[in-house]
Structures are given as structure tokens and as C-alpha cells.
CSV table of C-alpha atoms in Angstrom, one decimal:
chain,number,residue,atom,x,y,z
B,14,MET,CA,-17.9,79.6,-34.1
B,15,SER,CA,-16.8,77.4,-31.2
B,16,GLN,CA,-18.9,76.8,-28.1
B,17,LEU,CA,-16.4,78.8,-26.0
B,18,LEU,CA,-16.7,81.8,-28.2
B,19,ARG,CA,-20.4,81.6,-28.2
B,20,THR,CA,-20.6,81.6,-24.4
B,21,ARG,CA,-18.4,84.6,-24.1
B,22,TRP,CA,-21.1,86.6,-25.8
B,23,ILE,CA,-23.5,85.9,-22.9
B,24,PRO,CA,-22.7,89.1,-21.0
B,25,VAL,CA,-23.1,91.2,-24.1
B,26,GLY,CA,-26.5,89.5,-24.7
B,27,LEU,CA,-27.6,90.4,-21.2
B,28,ILE,CA,-26.8,94.1,-21.9
B,29,VAL,CA,-28.7,94.0,-25.2
B,30,LEU,CA,-31.6,92.3,-23.5
B,31,ALA,CA,-31.6,95.0,-20.8
B,32,VAL,CA,-31.8,97.7,-23.4
B,33,VAL,CA,-34.7,96.0,-25.2
B,34,VAL,CA,-36.6,95.4,-21.9
B,35,ASP,CA,-36.1,99.0,-20.9
B,36,LEU,CA,-37.4,100.3,-24.3
B,37,VAL,CA,-40.5,98.2,-24.4
B,38,THR,CA,-41.7,98.6,-20.8
B,39,PRO,CA,-43.1,101.6,-18.9
B,40,HIS,CA,-40.6,104.1,-17.4
B,41,ASP,CA,-41.1,102.8,-13.9
B,42,VAL,CA,-39.8,99.3,-14.9
B,43,THR,CA,-36.1,99.1,-14.6
B,44,SER,CA,-33.7,96.8,-16.4
B,45,ALA,CA,-30.9,97.4,-13.9
B,46,PRO,CA,-31.0,93.7,-12.6
B,47,LEU,CA,-30.2,92.4,-16.0
B,48,LEU,CA,-27.3,94.9,-16.3
B,49,MET,CA,-26.0,93.7,-12.9
B,50,ALA,CA,-26.2,90.1,-14.0
B,51,ALA,CA,-23.8,90.9,-17.0
B,52,PRO,CA,-20.6,91.3,-14.9
B,53,VAL,CA,-21.4,88.2,-12.9
B,54,ALA,CA,-22.0,86.2,-16.0
B,55,ALA,CA,-18.6,87.4,-17.3
B,56,ALA,CA,-16.7,86.1,-14.2
B,57,PRO,CA,-16.2,82.6,-15.4
B,58,LEU,CA,-16.0,83.5,-19.1
B,59,LEU,CA,-13.7,86.5,-19.5
B,60,GLY,CA,-10.5,87.8,-18.0
B,61,VAL,CA,-10.2,90.7,-15.5
B,62,ARG,CA,-10.1,93.3,-18.2
B,63,GLY,CA,-13.1,91.8,-19.9
B,64,ILE,CA,-15.1,91.7,-16.7
B,65,ILE,CA,-14.3,95.4,-15.9
B,66,GLY,CA,-15.2,96.3,-19.5
B,67,VAL,CA,-18.6,94.6,-19.2
B,68,GLY,CA,-19.2,96.4,-15.8
B,69,VAL,CA,-18.3,99.8,-17.2
B,70,ALA,CA,-20.5,99.2,-20.3
B,71,SER,CA,-23.4,98.2,-18.0
B,72,MET,CA,-22.9,101.4,-16.0
B,73,ILE,CA,-22.9,103.5,-19.2
B,74,VAL,CA,-25.9,101.8,-20.6
B,75,HIS,CA,-27.8,102.2,-17.3
B,76,ALA,CA,-27.0,105.9,-17.1
B,77,PHE,CA,-28.1,106.4,-20.7
B,78,LEU,CA,-31.4,104.5,-20.3
B,79,ALA,CA,-32.2,106.3,-17.0
B,80,HIS,CA,-31.4,109.7,-18.7
B,81,ILE,CA,-33.8,108.8,-21.5
B,82,ASP,CA,-36.5,107.8,-19.1
B,83,GLY,CA,-35.9,110.9,-16.9
B,84,THR,CA,-35.4,108.7,-13.9
B,85,PHE,CA,-31.8,109.3,-13.1
B,86,GLY,CA,-32.3,110.2,-9.4
B,87,TRP,CA,-30.8,108.9,-6.2
B,88,ARG,CA,-32.6,105.5,-6.2
B,89,ALA,CA,-32.8,104.8,-9.9
B,90,GLY,CA,-29.5,106.4,-10.8
B,91,VAL,CA,-26.7,106.9,-8.3
B,92,ALA,CA,-27.6,103.9,-6.1
B,93,ASN,CA,-27.8,101.6,-9.2
B,94,GLN,CA,-24.5,102.9,-10.4
B,95,LEU,CA,-22.8,102.2,-7.1
B,96,THR,CA,-24.4,98.7,-7.1
B,97,LEU,CA,-23.1,98.0,-10.6
B,98,ALA,CA,-19.6,99.0,-9.5
B,99,ALA,CA,-19.8,96.8,-6.5
B,100,VAL,CA,-21.1,93.8,-8.5
B,101,THR,CA,-18.3,94.3,-11.0
B,102,ALA,CA,-15.7,94.2,-8.2
B,103,LEU,CA,-17.4,91.1,-6.8
B,104,ALA,CA,-17.3,89.5,-10.3
B,105,VAL,CA,-13.5,90.1,-10.4
B,106,LEU,CA,-13.1,88.4,-7.1
B,107,ILE,CA,-15.2,85.5,-8.3
B,108,HIS,CA,-13.1,85.2,-11.4
B,109,ARG,CA,-9.8,85.1,-9.4
B,110,THR,CA,-11.3,82.5,-7.0
B,111,LEU,CA,-12.3,80.3,-9.9
B,112,ARG,CA,-8.9,80.7,-11.6
B,113,ARG,CA,-7.2,79.6,-8.4
B,114,GLN,CA,-9.5,76.5,-8.2
B,115,ASP,CA,-8.8,75.7,-11.8
B,116,ASP,CA,-5.1,75.9,-11.3
B,117,ARG,CA,-5.3,73.6,-8.3
B,118,ALA,CA,-7.5,71.1,-10.3
B,119,ARG,CA,-5.1,71.3,-13.3
B,120,ARG,CA,-2.1,70.6,-11.0
B,121,ALA,CA,-4.0,67.7,-9.4
B,122,ARG,CA,-4.9,66.3,-12.9
B,123,HIS,CA,-1.2,66.6,-13.9
B,124,VAL,CA,-0.1,64.7,-10.8
B,125,ALA,CA,-2.7,62.0,-11.4
B,126,ALA,CA,-1.7,61.7,-15.0
B,127,VAL,CA,2.0,61.2,-14.0
B,128,ALA,CA,1.0,58.7,-11.4
B,129,GLN,CA,-1.2,56.8,-13.9
B,130,ARG,CA,1.7,56.6,-16.3
B,131,ALA,CA,3.9,55.3,-13.5
B,132,VAL,CA,1.3,52.7,-12.3
B,133,LEU,CA,-0.1,51.8,-15.7
B,134,PRO,CA,2.4,52.5,-18.4
B,135,ARG,CA,1.4,52.4,-22.0
B,136,PRO,CA,2.2,49.0,-23.6
B,137,PRO,CA,4.7,48.8,-26.4
B,138,SER,CA,3.2,49.7,-29.8
B,139,ARG,CA,4.6,46.5,-31.4
B,140,LEU,CA,6.1,43.2,-30.3
B,141,GLY,CA,7.2,41.3,-33.4
B,142,ASP,CA,4.3,41.1,-35.8
B,143,LEU,CA,1.8,42.0,-33.1
B,144,HIS,CA,0.5,45.6,-33.1
B,145,ILE,CA,-0.8,46.9,-29.8
B,146,GLU,CA,-3.0,49.9,-28.9
B,147,ALA,CA,-4.5,50.7,-25.5
B,148,ARG,CA,-6.9,53.3,-24.1
B,149,TYR,CA,-7.9,54.2,-20.6
B,150,VAL,CA,-11.1,56.2,-20.2
B,151,PRO,CA,-12.0,57.3,-16.6
B,152,ALA,CA,-15.6,57.6,-15.6
B,153,GLU,CA,-14.7,61.0,-14.0
B,154,SER,CA,-12.3,63.4,-15.8
B,155,GLU,CA,-10.8,64.4,-12.5
B,156,ALA,CA,-10.1,60.8,-11.4
B,157,LEU,CA,-7.5,59.6,-13.9
B,158,ILE,CA,-6.5,56.5,-11.9
B,159,GLY,CA,-8.9,53.7,-11.1
B,160,GLY,CA,-8.9,49.9,-10.7
B,161,ASP,CA,-8.8,48.9,-14.4
B,162,LEU,CA,-5.5,47.6,-15.8
B,163,TYR,CA,-3.7,46.1,-18.8
B,164,VAL,CA,-0.2,44.8,-19.4
B,165,VAL,CA,1.5,43.3,-22.4
B,166,GLN,CA,4.8,41.5,-22.1
B,167,SER,CA,7.1,39.5,-24.3
B,168,THR,CA,8.3,36.3,-22.5
B,169,PRO,CA,10.3,33.2,-23.3
B,170,TYR,CA,7.0,31.4,-23.8
B,171,GLY,CA,5.4,33.9,-26.1
B,172,ILE,CA,3.6,37.3,-25.8
B,173,ARG,CA,1.4,37.3,-22.7
B,174,VAL,CA,-1.3,39.8,-21.8
B,175,MET,CA,-3.5,40.6,-18.9
B,176,VAL,CA,-6.5,42.8,-18.7
B,177,GLY,CA,-8.1,43.1,-15.3
B,178,ASP,CA,-10.4,45.1,-13.0
B,179,VAL,CA,-9.7,45.4,-9.3
B,180,ARG,CA,-12.6,45.5,-7.0
B,181,GLY,CA,-13.1,49.0,-5.4
B,182,LYS,CA,-12.0,52.5,-6.0
B,183,GLY,CA,-9.5,55.1,-4.8
B,184,LEU,CA,-6.0,54.6,-3.5
B,185,GLY,CA,-6.7,51.0,-2.4
B,186,ALA,CA,-7.6,50.0,-5.9
B,187,VAL,CA,-4.5,51.8,-7.2
B,188,SER,CA,-2.4,49.8,-4.7
B,189,ALA,CA,-4.0,46.6,-5.9
B,190,VAL,CA,-3.4,47.5,-9.5
B,191,SER,CA,0.3,48.0,-8.8
B,192,ALA,CA,0.5,44.7,-7.0
B,193,ASP,CA,-1.3,42.9,-9.9
B,194,LEU,CA,1.0,44.4,-12.5
B,195,GLY,CA,4.1,43.5,-10.5
B,196,ALA,CA,2.9,40.0,-9.9
B,197,PHE,CA,2.1,39.5,-13.6
B,198,ARG,CA,5.4,40.8,-14.8
B,199,TYR,CA,7.3,38.3,-12.6
B,200,ALA,CA,5.0,35.4,-13.2
B,201,ALA,CA,4.7,35.9,-16.9
B,202,ASP,CA,8.5,35.4,-17.3
B,203,GLU,CA,8.8,32.5,-14.9
B,204,SER,CA,5.7,30.3,-15.6
B,205,GLU,CA,5.9,27.7,-18.3
B,206,ASP,CA,2.2,27.6,-18.9
B,207,LEU,CA,-0.9,29.7,-18.2
B,208,PRO,CA,-2.2,27.6,-15.2
B,209,GLU,CA,1.1,28.0,-13.5
B,210,LEU,CA,1.0,31.8,-14.2
B,211,VAL,CA,-2.5,32.0,-12.8
B,212,SER,CA,-1.4,30.1,-9.7
B,213,ARG,CA,1.5,32.5,-9.1
B,214,LEU,CA,-0.8,35.4,-9.5
B,215,GLU,CA,-3.3,34.0,-7.1
B,216,ARG,CA,-0.7,33.5,-4.4
B,217,ALA,CA,0.7,37.0,-4.9
B,218,LEU,CA,-2.8,38.5,-4.6
B,219,LEU,CA,-3.5,36.6,-1.4
B,220,ARG,CA,-0.2,37.8,0.1
B,221,GLU,CA,-1.0,41.4,-0.9
B,222,GLY,CA,-4.5,41.0,0.6
B,223,GLY,CA,-3.0,39.8,3.9
B,224,ARG,CA,-0.7,42.8,4.0
B,225,ARG,CA,-3.6,45.2,3.5
B,226,GLY,CA,-5.8,43.3,6.0
B,227,GLY,CA,-9.4,44.3,6.9
B,228,GLN,CA,-12.1,44.3,4.3
B,229,GLN,CA,-9.6,44.1,1.4
B,230,GLN,CA,-8.2,40.9,2.8
B,231,GLU,CA,-11.7,39.3,3.1
B,232,GLU,CA,-13.4,40.7,0.0
B,233,GLY,CA,-10.7,41.9,-2.4
B,234,PHE,CA,-10.5,40.3,-5.8
B,235,THR,CA,-9.5,41.0,-9.4
B,236,THR,CA,-11.3,39.9,-12.5
B,237,ALA,CA,-8.7,39.0,-15.1
B,238,LEU,CA,-8.4,37.9,-18.7
B,239,ILE,CA,-5.0,36.4,-19.4
B,240,ALA,CA,-3.9,35.7,-23.0
B,241,GLU,CA,-0.9,34.0,-24.5
B,242,PHE,CA,0.0,34.2,-28.2
B,243,SER,CA,1.9,31.3,-29.8
B,244,LYS,CA,5.3,32.4,-31.1
B,245,ASP,CA,4.0,32.2,-34.7
B,246,LEU,CA,0.8,34.2,-33.6
B,247,GLU,CA,-1.4,31.5,-35.2
B,248,THR,CA,-3.1,30.7,-31.9
B,249,VAL,CA,-4.2,32.7,-28.8
B,250,ARG,CA,-4.8,30.9,-25.5
B,251,LEU,CA,-7.1,32.4,-22.9
B,252,VAL,CA,-7.7,32.0,-19.2
B,253,ASN,CA,-10.8,33.9,-18.0
B,254,ARG,CA,-11.2,34.5,-14.3
B,255,GLY,CA,-14.6,36.3,-14.0
B,256,HIS,CA,-13.8,38.9,-16.7
B,257,PRO,CA,-15.8,40.0,-19.8
B,258,PRO,CA,-14.8,37.7,-22.7
B,259,PRO,CA,-12.8,39.4,-25.5
B,260,VAL,CA,-14.0,39.9,-29.1
B,261,LEU,CA,-12.1,38.6,-32.1
B,262,MET,CA,-12.4,40.8,-35.2
B,263,ASP,CA,-11.3,39.0,-38.3
B,264,ALA,CA,-9.9,40.5,-41.5
B,265,LEU,CA,-13.4,41.1,-42.9
B,266,GLY,CA,-14.7,42.8,-39.8
B,267,ARG,CA,-16.7,40.0,-38.4
B,268,ALA,CA,-16.9,39.9,-34.6
B,269,THR,CA,-16.8,36.8,-32.5
B,270,LEU,CA,-17.1,36.6,-28.7
B,271,LEU,CA,-14.4,34.3,-27.3
B,272,GLU,CA,-16.2,32.8,-24.3
B,273,ALA,CA,-14.6,30.5,-21.8
B,274,SER,CA,-15.5,26.9,-22.0
B,275,GLU,CA,-15.8,26.7,-18.2
B,276,GLU,CA,-16.6,29.5,-15.7
B,277,ALA,CA,-14.0,30.4,-13.1
B,278,PRO,CA,-14.1,33.0,-10.3
B,279,PRO,CA,-12.0,36.2,-10.1
B,280,LEU,CA,-8.4,36.0,-8.8
B,281,GLY,CA,-7.9,36.4,-5.0
B,282,MET,CA,-10.8,34.2,-3.9
B,283,SER,CA,-8.9,30.9,-3.4
B,284,ASP,CA,-9.6,31.2,0.4
B,285,LEU,CA,-13.2,30.3,-0.4
B,286,GLY,CA,-12.2,27.2,-2.4
B,287,SER,CA,-10.0,25.9,-5.2
B,288,TRP,CA,-10.8,26.2,-8.9
B,289,ALA,CA,-9.1,25.1,-12.1
B,290,SER,CA,-8.0,27.6,-14.6
B,291,PRO,CA,-9.2,26.1,-17.9
B,292,VAL,CA,-7.2,27.2,-21.0
B,293,ASP,CA,-9.1,27.8,-24.2
B,294,SER,CA,-7.3,28.0,-27.6
B,295,PHE,CA,-8.6,30.0,-30.5
B,296,PRO,CA,-7.2,30.5,-34.0
B,297,PHE,CA,-5.7,34.0,-34.6
B,298,PRO,CA,-5.3,34.3,-38.3
B,299,ALA,CA,-3.5,37.1,-40.1
B,300,GLY,CA,-5.5,40.3,-40.2
B,301,SER,CA,-7.3,39.6,-37.0
B,302,THR,CA,-7.7,41.9,-34.0
B,303,LEU,CA,-8.3,40.8,-30.4
B,304,LEU,CA,-10.2,43.4,-28.5
B,305,CYS,CA,-10.0,43.1,-24.7
B,306,TYR,CA,-11.8,45.4,-22.3
B,307,THR,CA,-13.1,45.8,-18.8
B,308,ASP,CA,-16.8,45.8,-17.7
B,309,GLY,CA,-17.0,49.5,-18.2
B,310,ILE,CA,-17.7,48.6,-21.8
B,311,THR,CA,-20.1,45.7,-21.5
B,312,GLU,CA,-22.0,47.1,-18.5
B,313,SER,CA,-22.7,50.4,-20.1
B,314,ARG,CA,-26.5,50.9,-20.3
B,315,ASP,CA,-28.6,53.1,-22.5
B,316,ALA,CA,-31.7,55.0,-21.3
B,317,THR,CA,-33.8,51.8,-21.5
B,318,GLY,CA,-31.4,49.8,-19.4
B,319,ARG,CA,-30.0,47.8,-22.4
B,320,PHE,CA,-26.4,46.8,-22.1
B,321,TYR,CA,-23.8,47.6,-24.7
B,322,ASP,CA,-23.2,44.6,-27.0
B,323,PRO,CA,-19.8,44.9,-28.7
B,324,VAL,CA,-20.4,41.8,-30.9
B,325,ALA,CA,-23.6,43.3,-32.4
B,326,ARG,CA,-22.4,46.9,-32.5
B,327,LEU,CA,-18.8,46.8,-33.7
B,328,PRO,CA,-19.2,45.3,-37.2
B,329,LEU,CA,-21.8,48.0,-37.9
B,330,VAL,CA,-20.0,51.0,-36.6
B,331,LEU,CA,-16.5,49.9,-37.9
B,332,VAL,CA,-17.7,49.3,-41.4
B,333,ARG,CA,-19.6,52.6,-41.4
B,334,ARG,CA,-16.4,54.4,-40.3
B,335,ALA,CA,-14.1,52.5,-42.6
B,336,ARG,CA,-16.2,52.9,-45.7
B,337,GLY,CA,-14.4,50.2,-47.6
B,338,GLY,CA,-10.9,51.3,-46.3
B,339,ARG,CA,-8.8,50.2,-43.5
B,340,LEU,CA,-8.7,51.1,-39.8
B,341,SER,CA,-5.7,50.9,-37.5
B,342,PRO,CA,-6.0,49.3,-34.1
B,343,GLY,CA,-6.0,52.7,-32.5
B,344,GLN,CA,-8.9,53.9,-34.7
B,345,ILE,CA,-10.9,50.7,-33.8
B,346,LEU,CA,-10.5,51.6,-30.1
B,347,ASP,CA,-11.5,55.2,-30.7
B,348,VAL,CA,-14.6,54.1,-32.6
B,349,LEU,CA,-15.5,51.6,-29.8
B,350,ILE,CA,-15.1,54.3,-27.1
B,351,HIS,CA,-17.2,56.8,-29.1
B,352,ASP,CA,-19.9,54.3,-29.7
B,353,VAL,CA,-20.2,53.3,-26.0
B,354,ARG,CA,-20.4,57.0,-25.1
B,355,ARG,CA,-23.2,57.5,-27.6
B,356,HIS,CA,-24.9,54.4,-26.3
B,357,VAL,CA,-25.0,55.8,-22.7
B,358,GLY,CA,-25.8,59.3,-23.9
B,359,GLY,CA,-22.9,61.0,-22.2
B,360,ARG,CA,-19.9,60.3,-20.0
B,361,PRO,CA,-18.9,56.7,-19.2
B,362,GLN,CA,-20.7,55.1,-16.3
B,363,ASP,CA,-17.6,53.3,-15.2
B,364,ASP,CA,-13.9,53.3,-16.0
B,365,GLN,CA,-13.0,51.7,-19.3
B,366,ALA,CA,-9.7,50.0,-20.2
B,367,VAL,CA,-9.5,48.7,-23.7
B,368,LEU,CA,-6.7,46.9,-25.5
B,369,ALA,CA,-6.4,46.0,-29.2
B,370,LEU,CA,-3.9,43.3,-30.3
B,371,HIS,CA,-3.7,43.1,-34.1
B,372,ARG,CA,-1.9,40.6,-36.3
B,373,ALA,CA,-1.4,42.5,-39.5
B,374,PRO,CA,-1.5,40.8,-42.9
B,375,ALA,CA,1.9,40.6,-44.7
B,376,GLY,CA,3.0,44.1,-45.6
B,377,SER,CA,0.1,45.8,-43.9
B,378,GLY,CA,-0.2,47.4,-40.5
B,379,THR,CA,-3.9,48.1,-40.6
B,380,VAL,CA,-7.2,46.2,-40.5
B,381,PRO,CA,-9.4,45.8,-43.6
B,382,LEU,CA,-13.1,45.8,-42.7
B,383,GLY,CA,-15.9,44.3,-44.7
B,384,SER,CA,-19.6,44.0,-44.1
B,385,ASP,CA,-20.5,40.3,-44.5
B,386,GLY,CA,-21.3,38.1,-41.5
B,387,GLY,CA,-19.7,35.0,-40.3
B,388,THR,CA,-19.7,32.2,-37.7
B,389,ALA,CA,-17.8,31.9,-34.5
B,390,PRO,CA,-14.5,30.0,-34.3
B,391,THR,CA,-14.7,27.0,-32.1
B,392,ALA,CA,-12.8,27.0,-28.8
B,393,SER,CA,-10.6,24.0,-28.1
B,394,PRO,CA,-9.3,23.2,-24.6
B,395,GLY,CA,-5.6,24.1,-24.4
């Protein structure tokens, strides 16, 4: 029986409890308060007819119990009956108020979902031999739009990707996300290499910060991981500007953290100084999956304050889930999100944007997973 069906029996349970209490206690002890609680408990669980039914049943049970006890007088009989009728009417009003609030919240979530699809559209599922899956998990179910972003684009210079996290929340962050995506889409097509692409992004963000002014102009920034796949997909080149490094899962399920050879600050901070954008190149063999994510994954803490470690956790949970079979990129992301949720013991502590980019083996669109360990590939400056 589902959780919803179980909760709908709560009003009936209160009535049964009232009967038991009345039968095992002296005659001068009344169970009327429990009967009055039954319609109120039904307000968020049942419809109008169900609430009225619970109220009528409570009145009948009360009259029967009072008659057995011989206490059906003005105070213990008629007055309680009138109170039960009033409480039932109040429960109907509560139900209708909750229903209106739910309808407004549902409409707001629908508008937010439409806005999110407009601001952060789903990447294509496939570009050539590169299979792509994305997930966006908000920290609050009512707030579907945040500052995390991802974009995948085929360009004359290869497939280019950006995963980023805009500082701040709310409409300001959504505006910055829109600016970041627009700047990337233009710069990705026009820039011959990644340093030029990053420079174009930097200038675009500074112009956007100047338009917004105030605190956003002084402190606004975006952490970003920018990736470029060679046309044969044998190599992936990365520029990391203050973002969590991605994880490379090979065909056997071994996880490697692709750390930057040189640290660089987030985008939008060039007013404080100038920094190079080092490019690191890594092999991307057939059967590999590149997992990119925002800090909502790596900064998730368990009850002891321990951060989530995707390199340590992913091989274990993926092999356990695969059981010698194959997982698609979308299934890998679902397993990752579920494992992070289990790590924190509930809802996400921050928004999570995750992206899986998989180069399938010849004739296969899924990822084989094994259980043996491995060593990290070595980064070479691009």
C-alpha cells in the first residue's frame, strides 16, 4: 500500500482510537476531542465528500458512545454534536484553502519549469559519436531555476562544452546564467582555441556586470569548466576556472579526477588582475564517460561533515548497480544523484547540475562497468 493510501486512513484511525479510549475509561471521561480531530486530519488528505463523511461518522460514533454511557445530555451530547458539525465545516474550508494554495504552487512550478527550459534548454542527446545526458536537481523543489548551467555545442573546431555555477541566487543568477549561455554560444563558434574562447567569455561577463551594476558588478563571478573534444574524440581539452574538476570513467568503470595543472580564478574577476587560462589535454578512449558537475555534488556533506567524493564512490555504486551489465549515461547520472542524496540523508543541500558525455565503443551506446582499479591518466598541457 502506498504512503498516500496509508495516510488517508489516519481519520479512520482517530475514530477507532476514540472508541477504544471511551470503552476502557470511566464514563466521565469523553473521547469527543479525538472525534473532533478526525475531520481536521481529513482536511489535507481527503476531498470534500470524504471530509463530510468523516464528520458525520464522528457524530454518529459520538452519539452512540454517549448513549451507551448514559451521558447524552446538553453538555456531553448536543453541545459536542454542534461542535463536531462546526469542526467539519471548518475542515472543509481548510481543505479548499489548501487546494487553492496547491493550485497556485502548481502553476508557479509550471511557469518555472517553462522558464528553465527556455533559459537552460536540454542539450542534444547525441552529437556524432558523443552521447550526452544532463540532469538539473534544485535544492528546493519549488525553485526550479538557479545559478547552475550547462551547454553543449557543435562548432567548426569540435564539440565544446561548458558547465558553470553563477554566484548568487534568484532572478539575478538567472539573468547571469542567460548571459553566460549567450556569450558561450557566440564565443564557441567564433574562437579558434580555448584561451580565445575564455577571453571572449571574460569580456562578455564584465560587460554584463557593468550593465547590472552595484554588488553584481563588484563581486559577480562564474566558476566554469570548459571542455573541447577533438574531432575524432580521442582527446578532451579542459580549461578550469575555479570549478570542481570532472571525473573520467573508463570502459571498466575506473574513475579518474581530471585536475587542472594550474589553478585559475572564476570568470568575471579580471578587474582584480589577469590570469592565464591553461589548457590541459587528456585521452578520451572509446567507452569512456566524462562526468561534469557543479559544487552541489562535491560540497554535499553527510552527518559527520564529510564531503561527497565522486572518485571514491562512483566505481562502487555503479558496479553494484550494473551487476556485470551496462549502464547508459543517463543511468549513471541517476545513480550519482541518488548516491549524493543518500550521502546527505535527504534533499540536496545545493543545486546540482550534472552532465555525462560518453564516447561509446563501436556498435554500442552504453557503458560497460567492471570492478578493478586503475591509475589516473596523465594530463599534458594543451
